XYZ file of C-alpha atoms in Angstrom:
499
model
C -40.492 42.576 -86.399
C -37.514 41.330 -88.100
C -36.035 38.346 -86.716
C -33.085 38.726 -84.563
C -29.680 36.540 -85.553
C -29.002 33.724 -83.179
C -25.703 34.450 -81.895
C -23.423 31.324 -81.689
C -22.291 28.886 -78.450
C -19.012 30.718 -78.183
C -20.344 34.586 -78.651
C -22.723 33.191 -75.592
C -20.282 32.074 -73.920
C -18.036 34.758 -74.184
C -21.304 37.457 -73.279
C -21.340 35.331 -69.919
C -18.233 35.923 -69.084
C -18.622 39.463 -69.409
C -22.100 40.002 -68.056
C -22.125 42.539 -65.121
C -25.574 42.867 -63.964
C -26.794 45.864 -61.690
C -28.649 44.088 -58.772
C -29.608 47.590 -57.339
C -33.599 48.493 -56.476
C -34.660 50.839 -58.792
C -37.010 53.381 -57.116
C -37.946 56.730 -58.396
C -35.724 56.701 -61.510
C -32.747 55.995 -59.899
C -30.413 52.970 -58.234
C -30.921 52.358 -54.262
C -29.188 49.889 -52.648
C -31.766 50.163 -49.334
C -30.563 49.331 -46.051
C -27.651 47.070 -47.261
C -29.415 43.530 -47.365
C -28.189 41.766 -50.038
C -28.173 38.139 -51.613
C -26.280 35.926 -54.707
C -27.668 35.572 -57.580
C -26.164 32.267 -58.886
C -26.955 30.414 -61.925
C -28.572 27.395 -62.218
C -26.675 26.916 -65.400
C -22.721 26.044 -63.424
C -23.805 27.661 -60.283
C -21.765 30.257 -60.625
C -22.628 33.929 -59.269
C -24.197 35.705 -61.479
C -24.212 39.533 -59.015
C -24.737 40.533 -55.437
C -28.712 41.795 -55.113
C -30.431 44.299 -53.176
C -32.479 42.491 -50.382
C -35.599 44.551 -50.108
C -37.709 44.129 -46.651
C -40.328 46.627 -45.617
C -38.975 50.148 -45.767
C -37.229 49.482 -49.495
C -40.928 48.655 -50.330
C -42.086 51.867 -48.351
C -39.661 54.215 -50.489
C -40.926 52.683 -53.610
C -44.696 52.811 -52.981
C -44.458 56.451 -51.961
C -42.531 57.348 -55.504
C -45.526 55.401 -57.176
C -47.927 57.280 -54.934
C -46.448 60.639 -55.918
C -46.046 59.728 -59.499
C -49.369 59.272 -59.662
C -51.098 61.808 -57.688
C -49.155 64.536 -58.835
C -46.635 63.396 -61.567
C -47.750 63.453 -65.131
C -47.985 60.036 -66.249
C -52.312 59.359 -65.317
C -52.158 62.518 -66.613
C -50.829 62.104 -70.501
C -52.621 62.091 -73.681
C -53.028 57.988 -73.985
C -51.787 58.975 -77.226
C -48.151 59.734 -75.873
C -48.454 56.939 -73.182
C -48.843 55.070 -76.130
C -45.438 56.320 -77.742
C -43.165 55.785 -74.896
C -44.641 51.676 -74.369
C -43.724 51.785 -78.019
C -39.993 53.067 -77.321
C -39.944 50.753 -74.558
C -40.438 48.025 -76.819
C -37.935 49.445 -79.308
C -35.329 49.554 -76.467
C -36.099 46.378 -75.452
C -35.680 44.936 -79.266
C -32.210 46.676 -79.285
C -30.825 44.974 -75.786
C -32.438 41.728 -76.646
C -29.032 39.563 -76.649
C -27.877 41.096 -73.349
C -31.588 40.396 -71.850
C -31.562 36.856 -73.442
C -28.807 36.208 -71.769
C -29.624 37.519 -68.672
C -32.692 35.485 -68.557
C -30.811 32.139 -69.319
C -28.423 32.772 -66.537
C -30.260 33.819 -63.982
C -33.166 30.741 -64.372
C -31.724 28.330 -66.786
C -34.134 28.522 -69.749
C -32.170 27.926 -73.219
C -30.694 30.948 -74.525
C -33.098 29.671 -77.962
C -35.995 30.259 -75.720
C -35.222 33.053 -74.084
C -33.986 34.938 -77.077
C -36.265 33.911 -79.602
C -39.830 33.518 -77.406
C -39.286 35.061 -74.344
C -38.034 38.254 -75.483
C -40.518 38.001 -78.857
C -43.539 37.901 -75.831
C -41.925 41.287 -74.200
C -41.315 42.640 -76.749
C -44.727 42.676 -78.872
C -47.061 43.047 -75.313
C -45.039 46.110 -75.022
C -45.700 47.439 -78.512
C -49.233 45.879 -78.570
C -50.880 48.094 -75.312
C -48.891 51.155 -76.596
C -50.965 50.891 -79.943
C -54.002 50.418 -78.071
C -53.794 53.084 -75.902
C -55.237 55.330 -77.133
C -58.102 53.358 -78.663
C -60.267 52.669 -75.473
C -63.172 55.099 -75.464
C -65.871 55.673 -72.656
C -69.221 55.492 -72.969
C -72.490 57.594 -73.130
C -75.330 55.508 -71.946
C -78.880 57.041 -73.820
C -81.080 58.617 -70.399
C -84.002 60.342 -70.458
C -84.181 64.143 -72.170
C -83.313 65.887 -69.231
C -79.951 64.396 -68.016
C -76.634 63.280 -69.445
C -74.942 60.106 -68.108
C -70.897 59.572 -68.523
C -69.030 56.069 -67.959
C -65.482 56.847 -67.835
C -62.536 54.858 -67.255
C -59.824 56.322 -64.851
C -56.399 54.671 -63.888
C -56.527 52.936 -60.644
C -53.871 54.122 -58.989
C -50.400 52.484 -57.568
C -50.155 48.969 -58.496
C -48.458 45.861 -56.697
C -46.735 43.684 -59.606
C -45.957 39.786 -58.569
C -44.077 38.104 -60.739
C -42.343 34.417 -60.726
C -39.037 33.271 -62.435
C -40.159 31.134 -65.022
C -41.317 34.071 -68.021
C -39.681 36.794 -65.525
C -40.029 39.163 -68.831
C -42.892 37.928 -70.448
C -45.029 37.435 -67.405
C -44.044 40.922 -66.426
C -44.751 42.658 -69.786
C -47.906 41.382 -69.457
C -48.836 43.015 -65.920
C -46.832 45.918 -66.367
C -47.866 46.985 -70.477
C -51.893 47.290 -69.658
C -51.305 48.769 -66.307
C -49.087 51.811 -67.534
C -51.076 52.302 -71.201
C -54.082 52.468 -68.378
C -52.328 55.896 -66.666
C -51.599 53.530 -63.417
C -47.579 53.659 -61.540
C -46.246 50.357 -60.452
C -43.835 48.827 -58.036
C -42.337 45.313 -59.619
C -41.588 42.839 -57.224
C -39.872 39.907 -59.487
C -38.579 36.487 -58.081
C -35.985 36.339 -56.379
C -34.458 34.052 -58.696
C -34.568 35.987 -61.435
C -34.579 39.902 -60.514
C -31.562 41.036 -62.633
C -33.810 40.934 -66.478
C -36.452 42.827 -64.444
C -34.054 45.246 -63.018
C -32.709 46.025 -66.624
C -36.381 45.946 -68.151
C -37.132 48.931 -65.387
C -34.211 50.845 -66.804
C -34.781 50.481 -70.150
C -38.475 51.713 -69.453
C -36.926 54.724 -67.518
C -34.912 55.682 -70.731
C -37.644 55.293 -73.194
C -39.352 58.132 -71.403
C -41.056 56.647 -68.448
C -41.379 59.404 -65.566
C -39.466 58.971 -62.124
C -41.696 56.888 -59.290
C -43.833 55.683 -62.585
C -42.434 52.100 -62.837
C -40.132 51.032 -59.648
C -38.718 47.492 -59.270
C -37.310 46.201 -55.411
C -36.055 42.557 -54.803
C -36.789 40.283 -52.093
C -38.269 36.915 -50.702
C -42.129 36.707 -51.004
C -42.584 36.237 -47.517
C -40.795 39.884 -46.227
C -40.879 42.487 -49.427
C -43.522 40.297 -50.827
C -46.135 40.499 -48.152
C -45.202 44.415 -47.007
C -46.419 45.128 -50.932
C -49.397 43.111 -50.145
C -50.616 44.643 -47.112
C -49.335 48.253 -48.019
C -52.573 50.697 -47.575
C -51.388 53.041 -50.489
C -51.479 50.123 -52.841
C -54.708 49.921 -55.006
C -54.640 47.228 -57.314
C -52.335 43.710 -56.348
C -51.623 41.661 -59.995
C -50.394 38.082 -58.790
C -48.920 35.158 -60.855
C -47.124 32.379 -59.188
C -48.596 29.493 -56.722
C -51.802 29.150 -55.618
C -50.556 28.949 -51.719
C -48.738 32.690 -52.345
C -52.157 33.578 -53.681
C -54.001 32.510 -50.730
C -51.823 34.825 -48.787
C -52.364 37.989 -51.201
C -56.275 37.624 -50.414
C -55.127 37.873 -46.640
C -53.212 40.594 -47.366
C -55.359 42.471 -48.900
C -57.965 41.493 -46.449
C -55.587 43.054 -43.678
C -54.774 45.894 -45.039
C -57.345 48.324 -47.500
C -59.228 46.140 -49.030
C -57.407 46.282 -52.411
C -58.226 44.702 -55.761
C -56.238 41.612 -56.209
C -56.123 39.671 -59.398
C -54.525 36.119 -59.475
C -53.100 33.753 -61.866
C -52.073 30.720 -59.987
C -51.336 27.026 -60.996
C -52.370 24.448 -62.917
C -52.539 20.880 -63.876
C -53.346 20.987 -67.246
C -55.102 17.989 -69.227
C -54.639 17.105 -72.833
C -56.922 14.939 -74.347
C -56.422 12.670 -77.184
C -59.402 10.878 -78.741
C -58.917 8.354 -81.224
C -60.099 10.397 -84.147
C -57.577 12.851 -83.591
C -56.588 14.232 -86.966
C -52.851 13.131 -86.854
C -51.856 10.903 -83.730
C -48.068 11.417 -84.100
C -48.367 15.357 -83.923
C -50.344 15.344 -81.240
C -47.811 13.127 -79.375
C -44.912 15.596 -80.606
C -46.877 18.346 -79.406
C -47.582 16.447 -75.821
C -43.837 15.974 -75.322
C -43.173 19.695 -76.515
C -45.511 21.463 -73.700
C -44.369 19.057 -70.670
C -40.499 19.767 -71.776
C -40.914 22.910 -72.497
C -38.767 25.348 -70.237
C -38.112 22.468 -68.331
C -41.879 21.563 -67.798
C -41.676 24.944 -65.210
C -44.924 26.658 -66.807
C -47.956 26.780 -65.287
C -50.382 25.733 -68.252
C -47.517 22.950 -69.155
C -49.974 19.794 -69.618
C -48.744 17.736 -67.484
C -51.739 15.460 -67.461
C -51.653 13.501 -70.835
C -55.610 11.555 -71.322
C -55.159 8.836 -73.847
C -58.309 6.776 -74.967
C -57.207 2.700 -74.039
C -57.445 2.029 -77.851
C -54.491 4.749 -79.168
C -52.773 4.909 -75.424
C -49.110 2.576 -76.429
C -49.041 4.047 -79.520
C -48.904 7.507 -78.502
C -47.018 7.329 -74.938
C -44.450 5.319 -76.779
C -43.947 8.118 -79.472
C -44.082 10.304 -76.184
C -41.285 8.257 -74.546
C -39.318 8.336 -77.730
C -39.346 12.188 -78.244
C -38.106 12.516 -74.360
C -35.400 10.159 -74.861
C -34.115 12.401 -78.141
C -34.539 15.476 -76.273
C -30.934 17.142 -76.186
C -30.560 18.487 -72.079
C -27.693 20.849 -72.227
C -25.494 23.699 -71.660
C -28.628 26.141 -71.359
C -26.184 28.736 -73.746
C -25.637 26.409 -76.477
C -28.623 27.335 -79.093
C -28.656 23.496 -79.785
C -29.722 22.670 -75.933
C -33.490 21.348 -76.381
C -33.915 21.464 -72.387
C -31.868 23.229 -69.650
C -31.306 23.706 -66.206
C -34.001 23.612 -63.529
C -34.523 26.591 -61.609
C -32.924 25.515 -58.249
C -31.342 22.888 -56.024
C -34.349 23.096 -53.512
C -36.749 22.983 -56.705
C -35.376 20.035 -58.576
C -35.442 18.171 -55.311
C -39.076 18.886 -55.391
C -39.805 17.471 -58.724
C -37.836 13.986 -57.994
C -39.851 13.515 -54.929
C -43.248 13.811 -56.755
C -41.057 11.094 -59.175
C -40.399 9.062 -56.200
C -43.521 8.917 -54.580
C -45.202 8.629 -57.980
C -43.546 4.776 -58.449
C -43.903 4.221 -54.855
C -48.090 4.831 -55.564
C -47.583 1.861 -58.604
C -46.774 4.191 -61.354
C -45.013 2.987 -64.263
C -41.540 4.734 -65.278
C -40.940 4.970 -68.506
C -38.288 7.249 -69.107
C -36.309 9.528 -66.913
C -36.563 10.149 -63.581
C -33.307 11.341 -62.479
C -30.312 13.658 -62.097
C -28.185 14.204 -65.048
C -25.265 16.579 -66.009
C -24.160 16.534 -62.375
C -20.377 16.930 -63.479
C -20.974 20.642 -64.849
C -22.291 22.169 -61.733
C -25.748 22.746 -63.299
C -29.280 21.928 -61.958
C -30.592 18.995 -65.053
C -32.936 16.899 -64.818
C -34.164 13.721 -67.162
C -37.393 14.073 -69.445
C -39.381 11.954 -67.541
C -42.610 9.954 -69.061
C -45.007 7.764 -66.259
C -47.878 5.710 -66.797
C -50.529 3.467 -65.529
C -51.057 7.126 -62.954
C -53.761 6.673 -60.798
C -56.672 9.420 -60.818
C -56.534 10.265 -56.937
C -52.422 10.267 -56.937
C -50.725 13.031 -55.985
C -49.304 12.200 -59.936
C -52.191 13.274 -60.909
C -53.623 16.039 -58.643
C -50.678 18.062 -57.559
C -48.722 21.178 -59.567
C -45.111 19.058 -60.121
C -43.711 22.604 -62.148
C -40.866 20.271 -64.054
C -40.540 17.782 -66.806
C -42.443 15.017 -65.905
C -45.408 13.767 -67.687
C -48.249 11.727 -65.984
C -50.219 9.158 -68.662
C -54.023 8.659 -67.695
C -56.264 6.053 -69.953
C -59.789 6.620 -70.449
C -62.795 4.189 -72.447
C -64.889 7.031 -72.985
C -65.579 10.777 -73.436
C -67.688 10.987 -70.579
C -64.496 9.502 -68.755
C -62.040 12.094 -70.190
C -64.057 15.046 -69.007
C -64.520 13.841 -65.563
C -60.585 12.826 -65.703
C -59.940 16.245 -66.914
C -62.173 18.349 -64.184
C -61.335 16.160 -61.593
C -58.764 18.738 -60.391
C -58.378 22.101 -58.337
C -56.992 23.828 -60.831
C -58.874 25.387 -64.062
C -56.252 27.364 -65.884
C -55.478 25.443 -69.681
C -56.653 22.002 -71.364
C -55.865 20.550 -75.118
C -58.333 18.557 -77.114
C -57.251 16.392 -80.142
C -60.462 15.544 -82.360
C -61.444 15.578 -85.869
C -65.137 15.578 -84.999
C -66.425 19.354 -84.891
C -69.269 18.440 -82.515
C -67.361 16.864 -80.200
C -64.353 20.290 -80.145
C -67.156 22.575 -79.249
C -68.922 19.867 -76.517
C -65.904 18.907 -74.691
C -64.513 22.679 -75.197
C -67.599 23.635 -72.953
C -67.443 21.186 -70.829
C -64.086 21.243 -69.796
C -63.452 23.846 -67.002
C -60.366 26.124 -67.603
C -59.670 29.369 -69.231
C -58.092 28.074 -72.558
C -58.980 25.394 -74.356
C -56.538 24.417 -77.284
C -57.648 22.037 -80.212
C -55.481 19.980 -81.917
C -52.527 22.400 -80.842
C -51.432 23.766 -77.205
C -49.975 26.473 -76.216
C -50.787 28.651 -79.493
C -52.862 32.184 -79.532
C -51.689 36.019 -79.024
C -52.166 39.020 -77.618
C -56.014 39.998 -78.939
C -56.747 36.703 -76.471
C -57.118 36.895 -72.743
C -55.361 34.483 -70.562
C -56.267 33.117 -67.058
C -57.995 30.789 -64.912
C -60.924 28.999 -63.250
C -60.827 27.413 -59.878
C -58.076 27.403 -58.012
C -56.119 29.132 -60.813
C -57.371 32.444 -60.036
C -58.909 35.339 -61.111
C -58.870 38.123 -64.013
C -57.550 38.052 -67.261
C -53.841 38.961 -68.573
C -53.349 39.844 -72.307
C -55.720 41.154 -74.556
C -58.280 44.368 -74.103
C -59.387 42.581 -71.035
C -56.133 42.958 -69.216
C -56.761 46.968 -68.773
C -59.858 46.096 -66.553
C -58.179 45.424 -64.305
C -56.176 48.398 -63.679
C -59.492 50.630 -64.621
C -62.124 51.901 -62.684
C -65.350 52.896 -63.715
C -66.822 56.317 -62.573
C -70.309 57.412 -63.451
C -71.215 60.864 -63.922
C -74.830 62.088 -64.320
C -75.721 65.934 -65.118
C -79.448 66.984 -64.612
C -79.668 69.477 -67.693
C-alpha cells in the first residue's frame, strides 16, 4: 500500500468545516430514517454538532434483520464463488483507500482520536483486514476425513447465517473491519450496530461496501443506545451468530440475551487491565519506558489492551517511572486535527468524568500523583484530559483492579518474578500483557504463565493480521483477526455416504 500524504492543520480544518455526514440507517442498500428518532452527534473535539442521527429502537432493528435474513436465504451472497466474495472485500478495501481523508476525518470528529491516528493507523487496520479476508477467501478448504472402504465422510464449512455486529467508539473502523471482513468472506449477512458515539464512519463504511458490489440486505448498519437497538439485536430469534466488543457488563447482558431468545452463538471481546512487566534485565530500560508511556497514551489510554498496569522490579522502579513521568509531561494534548497533536480529546463529558474519579479515589486510597490528573484545554470547548502517571498503587485498589479506559497509568513494584506473575494474574481480566527480559528462559516461562491472549516481549501492541486476537477470563471469548476469526461465523456440517 502506498502511503497516503498527511494533509496539513488548515486542509483539516477546512474538511471540518465542510463535512456533511449522512446519519441515516442503512438497511437493504438504501437510506431509512425509521420512525423519526433521532440524536446529535457532537464532537468531542469543540463540541460542536457534527449531524442529526437516526435513533434506531426495535422495529429499525426488525427491518434490518429481515433484509439480512432474506439476503441470505435467498439473495446471492452465501451463495458466490468465495472467489468473487473475495473480489468485492478487495474493492471494498480499494474504496475505502480512496475516501480515506474524508473517513479520517470523520473518525477524529466524531470520537476525538488525532487525525495522525486515525488517518495513518486506523484507516491502515481497515483497510488491510478488508483486503486480507478477501485474499483468503477463497483459500479455506473442507475436509475428507479417511473412513472405512465402504463410506465417504465430508466436513464442510457453511456460512452461519445473519450476524449481530457490536461495535464500540474507540477503533469504530478497525474494530468493525475486523467483525465484519471474516464474517462476509465466510458467505454470512450482517446488521452493524456501532456506538453511538461514533456511527457516522460506520454509516459511510456500509456505503462504500454497498458500492464495491456488496448485495442489498448483505451488510446493514442502524444506530442506537445499547440498551434499546442494542438489546432488540441481541434477543432477535432470526439472529444466528452475536460478535461483541466493548465492556464486560454489556457482555454479561449479550449472554442473557442470547439466553432469552434462540440460543445464538455469541462471541465476546470485553475489557482489560493489561500488565507490563519490566525485569531488570530488560534489554534497553529507556525503550521499554517509551514504549509504557506510548500504550497508556495512546488514543487517549481508551483501548482495551492499553497497559494500564505498569510492574516495575524495586531495583529499576525510579528510574523507569521517572522516564515514564517525563514522556507524559512532553506529550503534546491538542487540537485532535492538528497532525502535530500527540493526544486528543476524550470521548465524552460523562466519560472523562469517569476517568478523574478513578484519579480521585486513586490518591484518596494513598496513591502517589505524579503527573497529571486533571482537566486541561477547557477554553476550546473540547473534552482533554492530562497524561496522568501514579505510583506507590496498592494491589487490591480499585487503581489496580478496575478497567479506567483513559490516560492514566498505575505503577506497581515487585522483588521477584514469582511476585510479578501473581501481580499480573491477580485480575478479572485476561485479554493482553508485555514482558521486558533479555533472558530467553524466563520470555517463554512467564509468557506461559501469564494468563491473557497476547503476550508481547520487549514490545506491546505489535503483530498483524495472520495473528488472532482475544481474551481469557473476563475478557471474553473467540478470536478476531487471523484464519481463526472465520470460525466463528462457520459451521461445521458432516456428511457421510454409505457407498
Amino acid at each position: 500500500m502506498t502511503p497516503a500524504v498527511m494533509p496539513t492543520y488548515d486542509t483539516w480544518q477546512r474538511r471540518a468545516k465542510e463535512l456533511a455526514p449522512n446519519g441515516t440507517h442503512l438497511v437493504d442498500g438504501a437510506d431509512e430514517a425509521g420512525g423519526g428518532a433521532t440524536f446529535e452527534a457532537l464532537s468531542p473535539r469543540d463540541g460542536q454538532r457534527l449531524a442529526v442521527v437516526a435513533d434506531g429502537g426495535e422495529a429499525e432493528v426488525n427491518a434490518a434483520v429481515a433484509a439480512a435474513r432474506r439476503a441470505f436465504d435467498q439473495g446471492p451472497w452465501p451463495r458466490l464463488a468465495p472467489a468473487e466474495r473475495g473480489r468485492i472485500l478487495a474493492r471494498v478495501a480499494d474504496l475505502l483507500e480512496g475516501h480515506r481523508a474524508e473517513l479520517a476525518l470523520t473518525v477524529s470528529l466524531e470520537m476525538g482520536k488525532t487525525i495522525s491516528d486515525a488517518h495513518d493507523i486506523e484507516l491502515r487496520a481497515v483497510i488491510n483486514t478488508f483486503r486480507w479476508y478477501g485474499q483468503l477467501a477463497d483459500k479455506l478448504t473442507d475436509e475428507s476425513p479417511h473412513t472405512a472402504p465402504d463410506a465417504l465422510a465430508l466436513v464442510t464449512r457453511e456460512p452461519a447465517g445473519v450476524v449481530g455486529a457490536v461495535v464500540p467508539w474507540n477503533f469504530p473502523l478497525t474494530l468493525a473491519g475486523w467483525k465484519l471482513a471474516p464474517a462476509l468472506a465466510a458467505g454470512c449477512t450482517v446488521v452493524l450496530k456501532p456506538s453511538e458515539n461514533s456511527p457516522l464512519s460506520a454509516l459511510l463504511l456500509g456505503r462504500l461496501a454497498l458500492e464495491a458490489g456488496l448485495p442489498p440486505g448483505v451488510l446493514n448498519v442502524v444506530n442506537g443506545d445499547g440498551p434499546v437497538a442494542g438489546k432488540a439485536l441481541g434477543l432477535h430469534p432470526d439472529v444466528d451468530v452475536l460478535a461483541f466488543t466493548g465492556s464486560t457488563a454489556v457482555g454479561r447482558h449479550f449472554l442473557h440475551y442470547a439466553a432469552d431468545s434462540n440460543l445464538k452463538r455469541v462471541w465476546l471481546e470485553l475489557g482489560g487491565k493489561s500488565p507490563n512487566i519490566v525485569l531488570p534485565d530488560a534489554p534497553d530500560l529507556d525503550r521499554a519506558a517509551a514504549t509504557a508511556a506510548w500504550g497508556i497514551f495512546f488514543n487517549q489510554g481508551e483501548m482495551c489492551t492499553a497497559p494500564s498496569r505498569l510492574l516495575v522490579h524495586t531495583s529499576v522502579a525510579e528510574r523507569v517511572t521517572e522516564a515514564v513521568v517525563e514522556r507524559a509531561r512532553a506529550l503534546r494534548v491538542g487540537d485532535p486535527l492538528d497532525p502535530v497533536t500527540e493526544m486528543g480529546a476524550l470521548v465524552s463529558e460523562r466519560h472523562l468524568d469517569r476517568v478523574l474519579d478513578h484519579v480521585h479515589d486513586g490518591v484518596e486510597d494513598g496513591a502517589r500523583l505524579r503527573t497529571g490528573g486533571a482537566r486541561t484545554r477547557t477554553e476550546t470547548g473540547g473534552i482533554h484530559m492530562e497524561p496522568t502517571v501514579l505510583d506507590r498503587v496498592a494491589p487490591d485498589s480499585r487503581l489496580a483492579r478496575e478497567e479506567i479506559f483513559g490516560p492514566v497509568l498505575s505503577v506497581l513494584t515487585f522483588d521477584d518474578l514469582d511476585e510479578a506473575i501473581t501481580l499480573a494474574n491477580a485480575t478479572e481480566y485476561g485479554l493482553a500483557a508485555g514482558l521486558w527480559t533479555s533472558d530467553l528462559t524466563t520470555a517463554h516461562q512467564v509468557s506461559r504463565a501469564l494468563k491473557a491472549g497476547t503476550v508481547w516481549v520487549n514490545c506491546y501492541e505489535e503483530g498483524d493480521l495472520t495473528v488472532p486476537f482475544g481474551g481469557m477470563k473476563q475478557s471474553g471469548n473467540g478470536r478476531d483477526k487471523s484464519a481463526h476469526a472465520l470460525e466463528k461465523y462457520m459451521e461445521l456440517k458432516t456428511t457421510w455416504i454409505q457407498l
